[in-house]
PDB file of C-alpha atoms and ligand atoms in Angstrom:
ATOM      1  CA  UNK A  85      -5.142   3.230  -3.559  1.00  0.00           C
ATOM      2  CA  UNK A  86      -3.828   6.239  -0.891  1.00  0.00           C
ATOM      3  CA  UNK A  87      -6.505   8.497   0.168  1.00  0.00           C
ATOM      4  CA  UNK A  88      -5.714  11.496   2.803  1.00  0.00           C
ATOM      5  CA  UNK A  89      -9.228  13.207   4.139  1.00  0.00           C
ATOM      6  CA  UNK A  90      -8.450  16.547   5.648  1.00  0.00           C
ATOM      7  CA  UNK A  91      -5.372  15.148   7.193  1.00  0.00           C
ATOM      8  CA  UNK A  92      -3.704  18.009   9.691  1.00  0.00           C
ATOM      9  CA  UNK A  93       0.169  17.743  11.178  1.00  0.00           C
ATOM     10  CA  UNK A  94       1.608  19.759  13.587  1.00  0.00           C
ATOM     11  CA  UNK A  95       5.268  19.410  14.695  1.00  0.00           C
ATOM     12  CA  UNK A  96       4.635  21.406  18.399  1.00  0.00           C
ATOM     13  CA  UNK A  97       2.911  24.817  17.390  1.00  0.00           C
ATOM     14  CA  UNK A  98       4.288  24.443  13.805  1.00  0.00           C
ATOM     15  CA  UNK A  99       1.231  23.411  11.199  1.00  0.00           C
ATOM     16  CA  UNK A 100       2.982  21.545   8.583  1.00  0.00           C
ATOM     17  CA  UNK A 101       0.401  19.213   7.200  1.00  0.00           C
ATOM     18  CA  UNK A 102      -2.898  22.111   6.750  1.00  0.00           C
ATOM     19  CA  UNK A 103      -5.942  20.007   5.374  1.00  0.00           C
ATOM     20  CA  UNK A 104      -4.443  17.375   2.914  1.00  0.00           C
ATOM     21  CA  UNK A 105      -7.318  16.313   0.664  1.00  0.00           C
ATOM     22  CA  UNK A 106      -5.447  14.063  -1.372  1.00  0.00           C
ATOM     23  CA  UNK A 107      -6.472  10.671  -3.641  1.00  0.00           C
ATOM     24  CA  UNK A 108      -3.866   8.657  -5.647  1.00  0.00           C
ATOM     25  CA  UNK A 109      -5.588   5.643  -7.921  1.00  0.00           C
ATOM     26  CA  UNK A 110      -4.181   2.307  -8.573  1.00  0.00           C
ATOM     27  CA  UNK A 111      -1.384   2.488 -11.180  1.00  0.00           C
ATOM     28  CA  UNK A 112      -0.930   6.657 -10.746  1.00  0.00           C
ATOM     29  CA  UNK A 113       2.516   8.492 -10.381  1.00  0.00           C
ATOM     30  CA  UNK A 114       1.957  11.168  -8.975  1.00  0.00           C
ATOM     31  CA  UNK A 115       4.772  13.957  -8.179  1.00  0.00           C
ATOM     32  CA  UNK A 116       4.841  16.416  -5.435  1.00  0.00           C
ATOM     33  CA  UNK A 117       7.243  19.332  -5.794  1.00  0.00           C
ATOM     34  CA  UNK A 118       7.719  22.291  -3.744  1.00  0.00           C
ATOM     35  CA  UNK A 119      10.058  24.471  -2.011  1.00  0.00           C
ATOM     36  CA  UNK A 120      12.142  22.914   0.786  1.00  0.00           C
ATOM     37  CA  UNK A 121       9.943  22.944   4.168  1.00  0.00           C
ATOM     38  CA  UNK A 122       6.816  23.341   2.514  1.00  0.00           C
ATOM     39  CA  UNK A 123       5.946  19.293   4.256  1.00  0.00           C
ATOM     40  CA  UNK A 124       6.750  17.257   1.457  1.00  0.00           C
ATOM     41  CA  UNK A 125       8.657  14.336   3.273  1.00  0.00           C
ATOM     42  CA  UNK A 126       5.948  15.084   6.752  1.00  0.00           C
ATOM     43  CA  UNK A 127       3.313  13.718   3.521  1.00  0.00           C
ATOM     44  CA  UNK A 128       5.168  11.261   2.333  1.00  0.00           C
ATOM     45  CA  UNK A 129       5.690   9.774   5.950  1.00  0.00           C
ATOM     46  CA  UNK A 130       2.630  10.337   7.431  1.00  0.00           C
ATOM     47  CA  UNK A 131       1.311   7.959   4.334  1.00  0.00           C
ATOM     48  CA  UNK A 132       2.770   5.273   5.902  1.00  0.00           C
ATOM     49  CA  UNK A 133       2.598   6.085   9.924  1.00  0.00           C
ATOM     50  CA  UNK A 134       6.333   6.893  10.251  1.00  0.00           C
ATOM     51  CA  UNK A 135       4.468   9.671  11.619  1.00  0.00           C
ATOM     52  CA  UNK A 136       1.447  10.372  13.091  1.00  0.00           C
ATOM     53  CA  UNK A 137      -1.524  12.796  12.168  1.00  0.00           C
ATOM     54  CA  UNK A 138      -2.962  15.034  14.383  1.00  0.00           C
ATOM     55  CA  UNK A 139      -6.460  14.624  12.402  1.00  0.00           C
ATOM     56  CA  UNK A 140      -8.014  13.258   9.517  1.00  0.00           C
ATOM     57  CA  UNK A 141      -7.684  10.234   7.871  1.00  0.00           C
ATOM     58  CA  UNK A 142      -5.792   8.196   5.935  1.00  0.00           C
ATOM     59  CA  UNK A 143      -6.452   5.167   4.119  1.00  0.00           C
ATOM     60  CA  UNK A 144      -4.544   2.617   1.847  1.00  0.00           C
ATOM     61  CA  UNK A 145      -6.365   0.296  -0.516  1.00  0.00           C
ATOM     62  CA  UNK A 146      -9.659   1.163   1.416  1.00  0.00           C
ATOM     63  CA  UNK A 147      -7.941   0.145   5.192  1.00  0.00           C
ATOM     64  CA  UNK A 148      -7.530   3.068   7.684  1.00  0.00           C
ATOM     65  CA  UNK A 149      -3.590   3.041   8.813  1.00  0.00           C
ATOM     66  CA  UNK A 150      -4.033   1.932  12.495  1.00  0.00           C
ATOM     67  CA  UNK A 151      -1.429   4.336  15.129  1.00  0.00           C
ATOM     68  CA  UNK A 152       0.412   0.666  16.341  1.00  0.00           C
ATOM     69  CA  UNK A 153       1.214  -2.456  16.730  1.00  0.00           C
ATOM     70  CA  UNK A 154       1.474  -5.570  14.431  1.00  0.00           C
ATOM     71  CA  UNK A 155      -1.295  -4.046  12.189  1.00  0.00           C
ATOM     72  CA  UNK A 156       0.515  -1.185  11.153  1.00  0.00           C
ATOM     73  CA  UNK A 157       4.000  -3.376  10.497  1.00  0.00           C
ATOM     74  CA  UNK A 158       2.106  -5.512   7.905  1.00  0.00           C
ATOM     75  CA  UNK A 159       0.295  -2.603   6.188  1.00  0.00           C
ATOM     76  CA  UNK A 160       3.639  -0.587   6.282  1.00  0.00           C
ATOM     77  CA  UNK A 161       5.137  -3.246   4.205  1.00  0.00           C
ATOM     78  CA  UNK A 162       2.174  -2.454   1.883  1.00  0.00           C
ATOM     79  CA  UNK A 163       3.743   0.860   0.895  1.00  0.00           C
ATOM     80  CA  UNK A 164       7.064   0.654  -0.039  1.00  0.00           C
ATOM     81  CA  UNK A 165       9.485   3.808   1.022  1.00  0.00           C
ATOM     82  CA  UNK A 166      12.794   4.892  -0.988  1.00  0.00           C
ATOM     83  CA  UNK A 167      14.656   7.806   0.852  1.00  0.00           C
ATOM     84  CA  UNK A 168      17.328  10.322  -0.299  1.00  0.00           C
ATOM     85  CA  UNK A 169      19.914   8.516   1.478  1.00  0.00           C
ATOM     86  CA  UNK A 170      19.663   4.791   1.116  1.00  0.00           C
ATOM     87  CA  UNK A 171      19.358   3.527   4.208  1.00  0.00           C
ATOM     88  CA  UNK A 172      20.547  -0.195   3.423  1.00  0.00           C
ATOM     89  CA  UNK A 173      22.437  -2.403   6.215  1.00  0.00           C
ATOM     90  CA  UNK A 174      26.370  -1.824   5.924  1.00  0.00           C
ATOM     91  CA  UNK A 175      27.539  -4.961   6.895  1.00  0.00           C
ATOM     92  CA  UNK A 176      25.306  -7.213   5.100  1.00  0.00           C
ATOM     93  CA  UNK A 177      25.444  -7.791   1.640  1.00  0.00           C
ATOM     94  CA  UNK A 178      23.294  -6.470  -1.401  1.00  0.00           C
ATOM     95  CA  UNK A 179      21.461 -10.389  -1.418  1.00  0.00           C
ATOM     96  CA  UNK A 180      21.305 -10.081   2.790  1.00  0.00           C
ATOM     97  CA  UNK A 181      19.923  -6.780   2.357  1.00  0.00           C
ATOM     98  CA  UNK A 182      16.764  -7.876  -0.284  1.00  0.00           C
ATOM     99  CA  UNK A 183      15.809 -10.490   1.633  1.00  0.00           C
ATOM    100  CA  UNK A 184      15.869  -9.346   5.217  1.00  0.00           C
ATOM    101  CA  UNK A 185      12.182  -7.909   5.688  1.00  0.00           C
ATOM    102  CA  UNK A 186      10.719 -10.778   3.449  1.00  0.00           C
ATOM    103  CA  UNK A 187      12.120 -13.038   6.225  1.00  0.00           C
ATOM    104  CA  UNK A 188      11.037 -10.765   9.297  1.00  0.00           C
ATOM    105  CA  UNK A 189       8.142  -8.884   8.180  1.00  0.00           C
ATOM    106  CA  UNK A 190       6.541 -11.623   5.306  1.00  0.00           C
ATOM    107  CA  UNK A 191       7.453 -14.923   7.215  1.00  0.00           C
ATOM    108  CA  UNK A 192       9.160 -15.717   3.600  1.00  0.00           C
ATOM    109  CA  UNK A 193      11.720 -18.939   3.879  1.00  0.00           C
ATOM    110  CA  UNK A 194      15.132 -18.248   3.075  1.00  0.00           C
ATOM    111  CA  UNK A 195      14.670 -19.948  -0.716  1.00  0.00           C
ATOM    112  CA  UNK A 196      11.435 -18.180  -1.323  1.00  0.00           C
ATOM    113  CA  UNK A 197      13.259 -14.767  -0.080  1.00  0.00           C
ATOM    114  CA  UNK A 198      16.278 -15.310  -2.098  1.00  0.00           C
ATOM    115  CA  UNK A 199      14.496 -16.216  -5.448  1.00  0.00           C
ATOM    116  CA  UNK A 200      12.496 -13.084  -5.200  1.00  0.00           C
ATOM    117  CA  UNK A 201      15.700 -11.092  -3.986  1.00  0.00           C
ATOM    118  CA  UNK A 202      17.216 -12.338  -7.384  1.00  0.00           C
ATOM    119  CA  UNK A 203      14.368 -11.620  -9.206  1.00  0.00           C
ATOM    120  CA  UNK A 204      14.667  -8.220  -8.197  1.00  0.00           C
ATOM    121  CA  UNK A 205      18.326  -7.226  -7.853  1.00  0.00           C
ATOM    122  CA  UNK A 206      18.417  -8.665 -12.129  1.00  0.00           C
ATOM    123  CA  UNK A 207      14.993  -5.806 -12.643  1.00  0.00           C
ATOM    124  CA  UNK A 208      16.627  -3.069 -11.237  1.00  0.00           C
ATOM    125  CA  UNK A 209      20.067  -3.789 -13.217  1.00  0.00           C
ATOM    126  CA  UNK A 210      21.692  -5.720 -10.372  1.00  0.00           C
ATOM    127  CA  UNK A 211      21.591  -9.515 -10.726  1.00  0.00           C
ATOM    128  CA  UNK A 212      25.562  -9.421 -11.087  1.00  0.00           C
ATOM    129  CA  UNK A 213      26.485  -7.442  -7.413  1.00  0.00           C
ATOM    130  CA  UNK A 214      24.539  -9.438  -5.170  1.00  0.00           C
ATOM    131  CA  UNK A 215      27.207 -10.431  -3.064  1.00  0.00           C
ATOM    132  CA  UNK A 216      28.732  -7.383  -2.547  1.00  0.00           C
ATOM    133  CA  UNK A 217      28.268  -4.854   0.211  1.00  0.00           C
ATOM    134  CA  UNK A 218      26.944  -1.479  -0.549  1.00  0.00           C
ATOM    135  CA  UNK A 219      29.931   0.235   0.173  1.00  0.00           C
ATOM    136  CA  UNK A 220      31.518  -1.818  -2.874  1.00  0.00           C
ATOM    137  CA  UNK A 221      28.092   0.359  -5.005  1.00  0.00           C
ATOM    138  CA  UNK A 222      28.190   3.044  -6.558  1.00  0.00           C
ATOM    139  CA  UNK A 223      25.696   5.873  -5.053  1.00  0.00           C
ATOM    140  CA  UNK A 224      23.275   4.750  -8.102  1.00  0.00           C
ATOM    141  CA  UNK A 225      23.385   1.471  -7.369  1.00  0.00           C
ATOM    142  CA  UNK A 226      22.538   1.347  -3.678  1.00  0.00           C
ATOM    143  CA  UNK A 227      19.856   3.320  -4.650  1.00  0.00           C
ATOM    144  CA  UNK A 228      18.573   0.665  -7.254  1.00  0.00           C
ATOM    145  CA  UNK A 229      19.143  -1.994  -4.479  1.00  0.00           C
ATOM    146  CA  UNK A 230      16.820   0.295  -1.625  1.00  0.00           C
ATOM    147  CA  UNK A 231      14.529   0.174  -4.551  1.00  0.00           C
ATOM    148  CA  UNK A 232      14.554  -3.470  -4.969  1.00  0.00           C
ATOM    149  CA  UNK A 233      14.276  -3.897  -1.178  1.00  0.00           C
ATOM    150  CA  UNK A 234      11.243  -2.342  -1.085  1.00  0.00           C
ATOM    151  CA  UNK A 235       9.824  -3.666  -3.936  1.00  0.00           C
ATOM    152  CA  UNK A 236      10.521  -7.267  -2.314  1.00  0.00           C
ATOM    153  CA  UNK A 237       8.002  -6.355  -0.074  1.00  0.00           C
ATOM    154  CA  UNK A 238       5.150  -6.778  -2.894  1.00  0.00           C
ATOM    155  CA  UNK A 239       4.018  -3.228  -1.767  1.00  0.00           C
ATOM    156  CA  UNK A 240       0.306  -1.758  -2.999  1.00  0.00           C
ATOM    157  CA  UNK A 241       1.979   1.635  -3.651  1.00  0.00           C
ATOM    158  CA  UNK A 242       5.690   3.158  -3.434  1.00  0.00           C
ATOM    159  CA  UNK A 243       7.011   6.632  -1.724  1.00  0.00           C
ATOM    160  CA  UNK A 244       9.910   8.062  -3.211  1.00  0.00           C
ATOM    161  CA  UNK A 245      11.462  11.039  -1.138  1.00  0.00           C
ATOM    162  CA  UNK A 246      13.693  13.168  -3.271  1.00  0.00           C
ATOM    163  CA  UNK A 247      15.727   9.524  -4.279  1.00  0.00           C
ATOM    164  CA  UNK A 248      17.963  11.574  -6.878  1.00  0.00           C
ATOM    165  CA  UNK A 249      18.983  14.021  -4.276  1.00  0.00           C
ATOM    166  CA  UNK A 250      22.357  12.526  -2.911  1.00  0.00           C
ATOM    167  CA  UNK A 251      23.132  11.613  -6.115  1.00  0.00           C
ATOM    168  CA  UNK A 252      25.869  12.399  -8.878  1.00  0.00           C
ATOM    169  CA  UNK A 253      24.163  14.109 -12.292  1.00  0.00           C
ATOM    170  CA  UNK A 254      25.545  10.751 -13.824  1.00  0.00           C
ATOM    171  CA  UNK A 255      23.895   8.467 -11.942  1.00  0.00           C
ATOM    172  CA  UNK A 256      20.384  10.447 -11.697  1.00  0.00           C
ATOM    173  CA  UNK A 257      19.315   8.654 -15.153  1.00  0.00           C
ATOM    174  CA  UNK A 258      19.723   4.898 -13.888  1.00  0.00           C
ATOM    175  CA  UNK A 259      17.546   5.219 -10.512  1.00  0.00           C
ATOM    176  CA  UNK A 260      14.769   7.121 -12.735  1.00  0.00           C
ATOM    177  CA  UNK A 261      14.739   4.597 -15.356  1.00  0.00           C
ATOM    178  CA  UNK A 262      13.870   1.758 -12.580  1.00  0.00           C
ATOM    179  CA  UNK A 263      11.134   4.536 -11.431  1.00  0.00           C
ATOM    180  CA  UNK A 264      10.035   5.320 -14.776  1.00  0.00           C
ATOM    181  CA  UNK A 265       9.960   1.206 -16.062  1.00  0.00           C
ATOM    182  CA  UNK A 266       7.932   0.719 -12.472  1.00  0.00           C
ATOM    183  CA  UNK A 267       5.368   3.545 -13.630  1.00  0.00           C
ATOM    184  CA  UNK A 268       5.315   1.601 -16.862  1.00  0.00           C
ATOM    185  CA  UNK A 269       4.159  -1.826 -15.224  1.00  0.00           C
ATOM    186  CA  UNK A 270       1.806   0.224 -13.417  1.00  0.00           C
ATOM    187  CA  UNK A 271       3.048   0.867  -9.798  1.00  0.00           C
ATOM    188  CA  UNK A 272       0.921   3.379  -7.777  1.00  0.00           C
ATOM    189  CA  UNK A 273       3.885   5.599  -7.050  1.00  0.00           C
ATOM    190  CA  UNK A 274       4.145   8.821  -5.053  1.00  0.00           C
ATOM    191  CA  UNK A 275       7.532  10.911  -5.869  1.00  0.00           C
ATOM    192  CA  UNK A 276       8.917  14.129  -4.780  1.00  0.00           C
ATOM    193  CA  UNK A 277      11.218  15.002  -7.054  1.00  0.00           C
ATOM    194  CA  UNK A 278      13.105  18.053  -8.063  1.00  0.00           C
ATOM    195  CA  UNK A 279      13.620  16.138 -11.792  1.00  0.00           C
ATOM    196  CA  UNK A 280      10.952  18.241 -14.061  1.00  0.00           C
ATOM    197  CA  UNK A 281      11.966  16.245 -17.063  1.00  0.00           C
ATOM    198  CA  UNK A 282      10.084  13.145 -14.663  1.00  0.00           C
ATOM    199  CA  UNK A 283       7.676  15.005 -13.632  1.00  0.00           C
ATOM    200  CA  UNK A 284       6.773  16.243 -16.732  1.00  0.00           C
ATOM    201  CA  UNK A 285       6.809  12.621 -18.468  1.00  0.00           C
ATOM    202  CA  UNK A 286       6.165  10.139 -16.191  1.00  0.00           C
ATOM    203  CA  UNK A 287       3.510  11.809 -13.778  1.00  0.00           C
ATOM    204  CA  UNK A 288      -0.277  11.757 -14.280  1.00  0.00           C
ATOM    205  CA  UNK A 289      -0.681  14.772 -11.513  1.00  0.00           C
ATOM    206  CA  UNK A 290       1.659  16.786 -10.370  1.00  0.00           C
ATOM    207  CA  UNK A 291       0.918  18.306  -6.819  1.00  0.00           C
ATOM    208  CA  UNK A 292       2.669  21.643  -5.729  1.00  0.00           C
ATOM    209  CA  UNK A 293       2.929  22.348  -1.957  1.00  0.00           C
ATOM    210  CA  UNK A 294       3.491  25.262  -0.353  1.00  0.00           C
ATOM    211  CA  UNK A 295       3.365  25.925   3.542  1.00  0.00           C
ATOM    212  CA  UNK A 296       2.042  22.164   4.484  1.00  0.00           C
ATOM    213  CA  UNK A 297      -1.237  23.033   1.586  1.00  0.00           C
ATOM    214  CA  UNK A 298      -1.393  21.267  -1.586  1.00  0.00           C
ATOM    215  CA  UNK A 299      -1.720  24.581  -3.558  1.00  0.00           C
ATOM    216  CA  UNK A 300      -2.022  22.705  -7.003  1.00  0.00           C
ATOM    217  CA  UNK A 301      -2.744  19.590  -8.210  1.00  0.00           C
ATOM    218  CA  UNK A 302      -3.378  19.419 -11.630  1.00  0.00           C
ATOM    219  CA  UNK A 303      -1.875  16.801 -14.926  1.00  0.00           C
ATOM    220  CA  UNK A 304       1.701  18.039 -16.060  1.00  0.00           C
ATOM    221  CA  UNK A 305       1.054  18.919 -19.315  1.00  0.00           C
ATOM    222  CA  UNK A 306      -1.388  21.907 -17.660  1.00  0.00           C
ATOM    223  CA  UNK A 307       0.368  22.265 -14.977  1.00  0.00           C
ATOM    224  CA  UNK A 308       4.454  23.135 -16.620  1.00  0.00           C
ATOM    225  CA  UNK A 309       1.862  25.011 -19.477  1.00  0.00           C
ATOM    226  CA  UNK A 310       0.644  27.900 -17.028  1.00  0.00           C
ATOM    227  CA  UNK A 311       0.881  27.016 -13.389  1.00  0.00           C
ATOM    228  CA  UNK A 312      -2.223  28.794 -11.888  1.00  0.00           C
ATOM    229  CA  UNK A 313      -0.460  30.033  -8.108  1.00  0.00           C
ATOM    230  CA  UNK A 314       2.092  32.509  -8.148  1.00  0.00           C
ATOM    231  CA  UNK A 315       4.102  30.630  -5.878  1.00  0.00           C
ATOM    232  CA  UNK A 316       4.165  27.919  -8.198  1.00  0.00           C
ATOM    233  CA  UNK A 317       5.218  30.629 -10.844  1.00  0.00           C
ATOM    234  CA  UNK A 318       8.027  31.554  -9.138  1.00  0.00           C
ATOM    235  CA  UNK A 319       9.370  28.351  -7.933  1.00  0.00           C
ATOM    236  CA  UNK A 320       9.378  26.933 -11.636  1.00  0.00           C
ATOM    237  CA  UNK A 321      11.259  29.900 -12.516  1.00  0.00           C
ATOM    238  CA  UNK A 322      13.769  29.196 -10.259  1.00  0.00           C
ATOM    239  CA  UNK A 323      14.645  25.933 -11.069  1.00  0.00           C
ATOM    240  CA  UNK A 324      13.448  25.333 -14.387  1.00  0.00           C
TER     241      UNK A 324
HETATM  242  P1  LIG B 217      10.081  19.290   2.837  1.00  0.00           P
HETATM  243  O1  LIG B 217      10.273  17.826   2.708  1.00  0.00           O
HETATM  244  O2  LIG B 217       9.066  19.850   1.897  1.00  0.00           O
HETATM  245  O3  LIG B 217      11.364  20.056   2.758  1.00  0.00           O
HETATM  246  P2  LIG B 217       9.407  18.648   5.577  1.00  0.00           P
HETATM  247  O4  LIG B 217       8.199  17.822   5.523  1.00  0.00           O
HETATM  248  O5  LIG B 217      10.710  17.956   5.797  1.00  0.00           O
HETATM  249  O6  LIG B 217       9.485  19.583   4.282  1.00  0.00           O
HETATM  250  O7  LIG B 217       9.272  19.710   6.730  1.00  0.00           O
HETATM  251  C1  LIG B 217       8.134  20.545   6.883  1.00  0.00           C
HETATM  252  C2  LIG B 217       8.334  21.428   8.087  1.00  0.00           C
HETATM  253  O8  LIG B 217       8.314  20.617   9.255  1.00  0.00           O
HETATM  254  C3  LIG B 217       9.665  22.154   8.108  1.00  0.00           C
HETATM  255  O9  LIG B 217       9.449  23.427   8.678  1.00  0.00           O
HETATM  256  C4  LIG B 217      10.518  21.302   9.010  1.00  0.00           C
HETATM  257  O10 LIG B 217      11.522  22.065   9.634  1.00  0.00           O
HETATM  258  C5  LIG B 217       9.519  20.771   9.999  1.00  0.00           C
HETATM  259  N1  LIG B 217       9.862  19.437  10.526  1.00  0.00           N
HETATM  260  C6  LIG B 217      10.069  18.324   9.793  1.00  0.00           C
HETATM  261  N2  LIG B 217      10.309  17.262  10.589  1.00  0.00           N
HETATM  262  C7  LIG B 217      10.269  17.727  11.863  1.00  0.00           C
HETATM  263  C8  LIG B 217      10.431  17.127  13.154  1.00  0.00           C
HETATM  264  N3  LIG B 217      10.662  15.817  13.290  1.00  0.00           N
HETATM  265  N4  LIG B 217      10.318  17.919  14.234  1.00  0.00           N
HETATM  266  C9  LIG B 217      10.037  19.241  14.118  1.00  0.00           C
HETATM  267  N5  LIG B 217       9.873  19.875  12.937  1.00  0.00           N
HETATM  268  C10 LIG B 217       9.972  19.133  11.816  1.00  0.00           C
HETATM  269 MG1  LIG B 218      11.968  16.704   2.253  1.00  0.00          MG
END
């Protein structure tokens, strides 16, 4: 579904993205972990052009990402992206919110986008806040509705970026159980996540990074077992 060939970043002289051979199948979770600056987020963006390589190649569901234009708007859509902070419109409500990009980007009518909106808002735990704003939601919950948001979208894949991270401990659980019930009905998901207990049980790879190279990449079970790097070692042991 997401294929990176030898993909190279550079951000000036800094090499952050240093010959990502990566391929994630249809229906795969898989987690990247790694210490802070070691390109994480530069992968997780670059997978959908919110930025640009430098070489290489990436592909989603066989189509090269084209650099501009119309093109890349509609296969954006096709890869949904949750950040660490959620990024939804202030002064439009939770429905508003939804259905926006199925209006602009999908050429959706306003029944069509609010049905699915609905839909989604009631999967993610939400059917009952729809006409509030997000400042009226909890952390967890305007996570759950940047989640839904995307998912609107009918995306071929989803990028999660650390979507715990701004989070209370007490509302960690509910935005991973949407994640981990997505994994379930077999979303293609890549997540970078500091939450070993997901990694661990939901992922079918779990890819270390370290200095812009995927150092490991290897099934969980193996890979919380005996991690074969050093690095990887040593950042287990500091935040397992
Ligand atoms: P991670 O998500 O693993 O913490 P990032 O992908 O955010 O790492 O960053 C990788 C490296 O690239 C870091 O050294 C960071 O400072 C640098 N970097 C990230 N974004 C930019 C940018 N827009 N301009 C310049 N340097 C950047
Ligand atoms: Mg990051």
């Amino acid at each position: 579904m997401i294929e990176l060939r030898e993909v190279n970043k550079y951000f000036g002289a800094l090499h952050v993205l240093r010959d990502i051979d990566l391929a994630v199948g249809r229906g795969e979770v898989l987690v990247v972990i790694g210490p802070s600056g070691s390109g994480k987020s530069t992968l997780c963006r670059t997978i959908n052009r919110l930025e640009s390589i430098d070489s290489g190649a990436i592909t989603v569901d066989g189509v090269p990402l084209p650099e501009e234009g119309k093109e890349l708007a509609r296969l954006r859509a096709d890869v949904g992206m949750v950040f660490q902070s959620f990024n939804l419109f202030a002064h439009k409500t939770v429905l508003a919110n939804v259905m926006l990009a199925q209006l602009k980007v999908r050429g959706r009518t306003k029944e069509e986008a609010e049905r699915r909106a609905r839909e989604l808002l009631d999967r993610v735990g939400l059917a009952d806040q729809a006409a509030k704003y997000p400042a009226q939601l909890s952390g967890g919950q305007q996570q759950r509705v940047a989640i839904a948001r995307a998912l609107a979208m009918d995306p071929k894949a989803m990028l999660f970026d650390e979507p715990t991270s701004a989070l209370d401990p007490e509302m960690i659980n509910e935005v991973l159980e949407v994640m981990r019930q997505l994994a379930r009905d077999g979303m293609t998901m890549v997540v970078v996540t500091h939450e070993m207990g997901f990694a661990r049980y939901a992922a079918n790879r779990v890819v270390f990074m370290d200095g812009g190279k995927i150092v490991e990449d290897r099934p969980p079970d193996e890979f919380f077992a005996a991690p074969s790097t050093e690095r990887a070692k040593d950042f287990l042991s500091k935040i397992l």
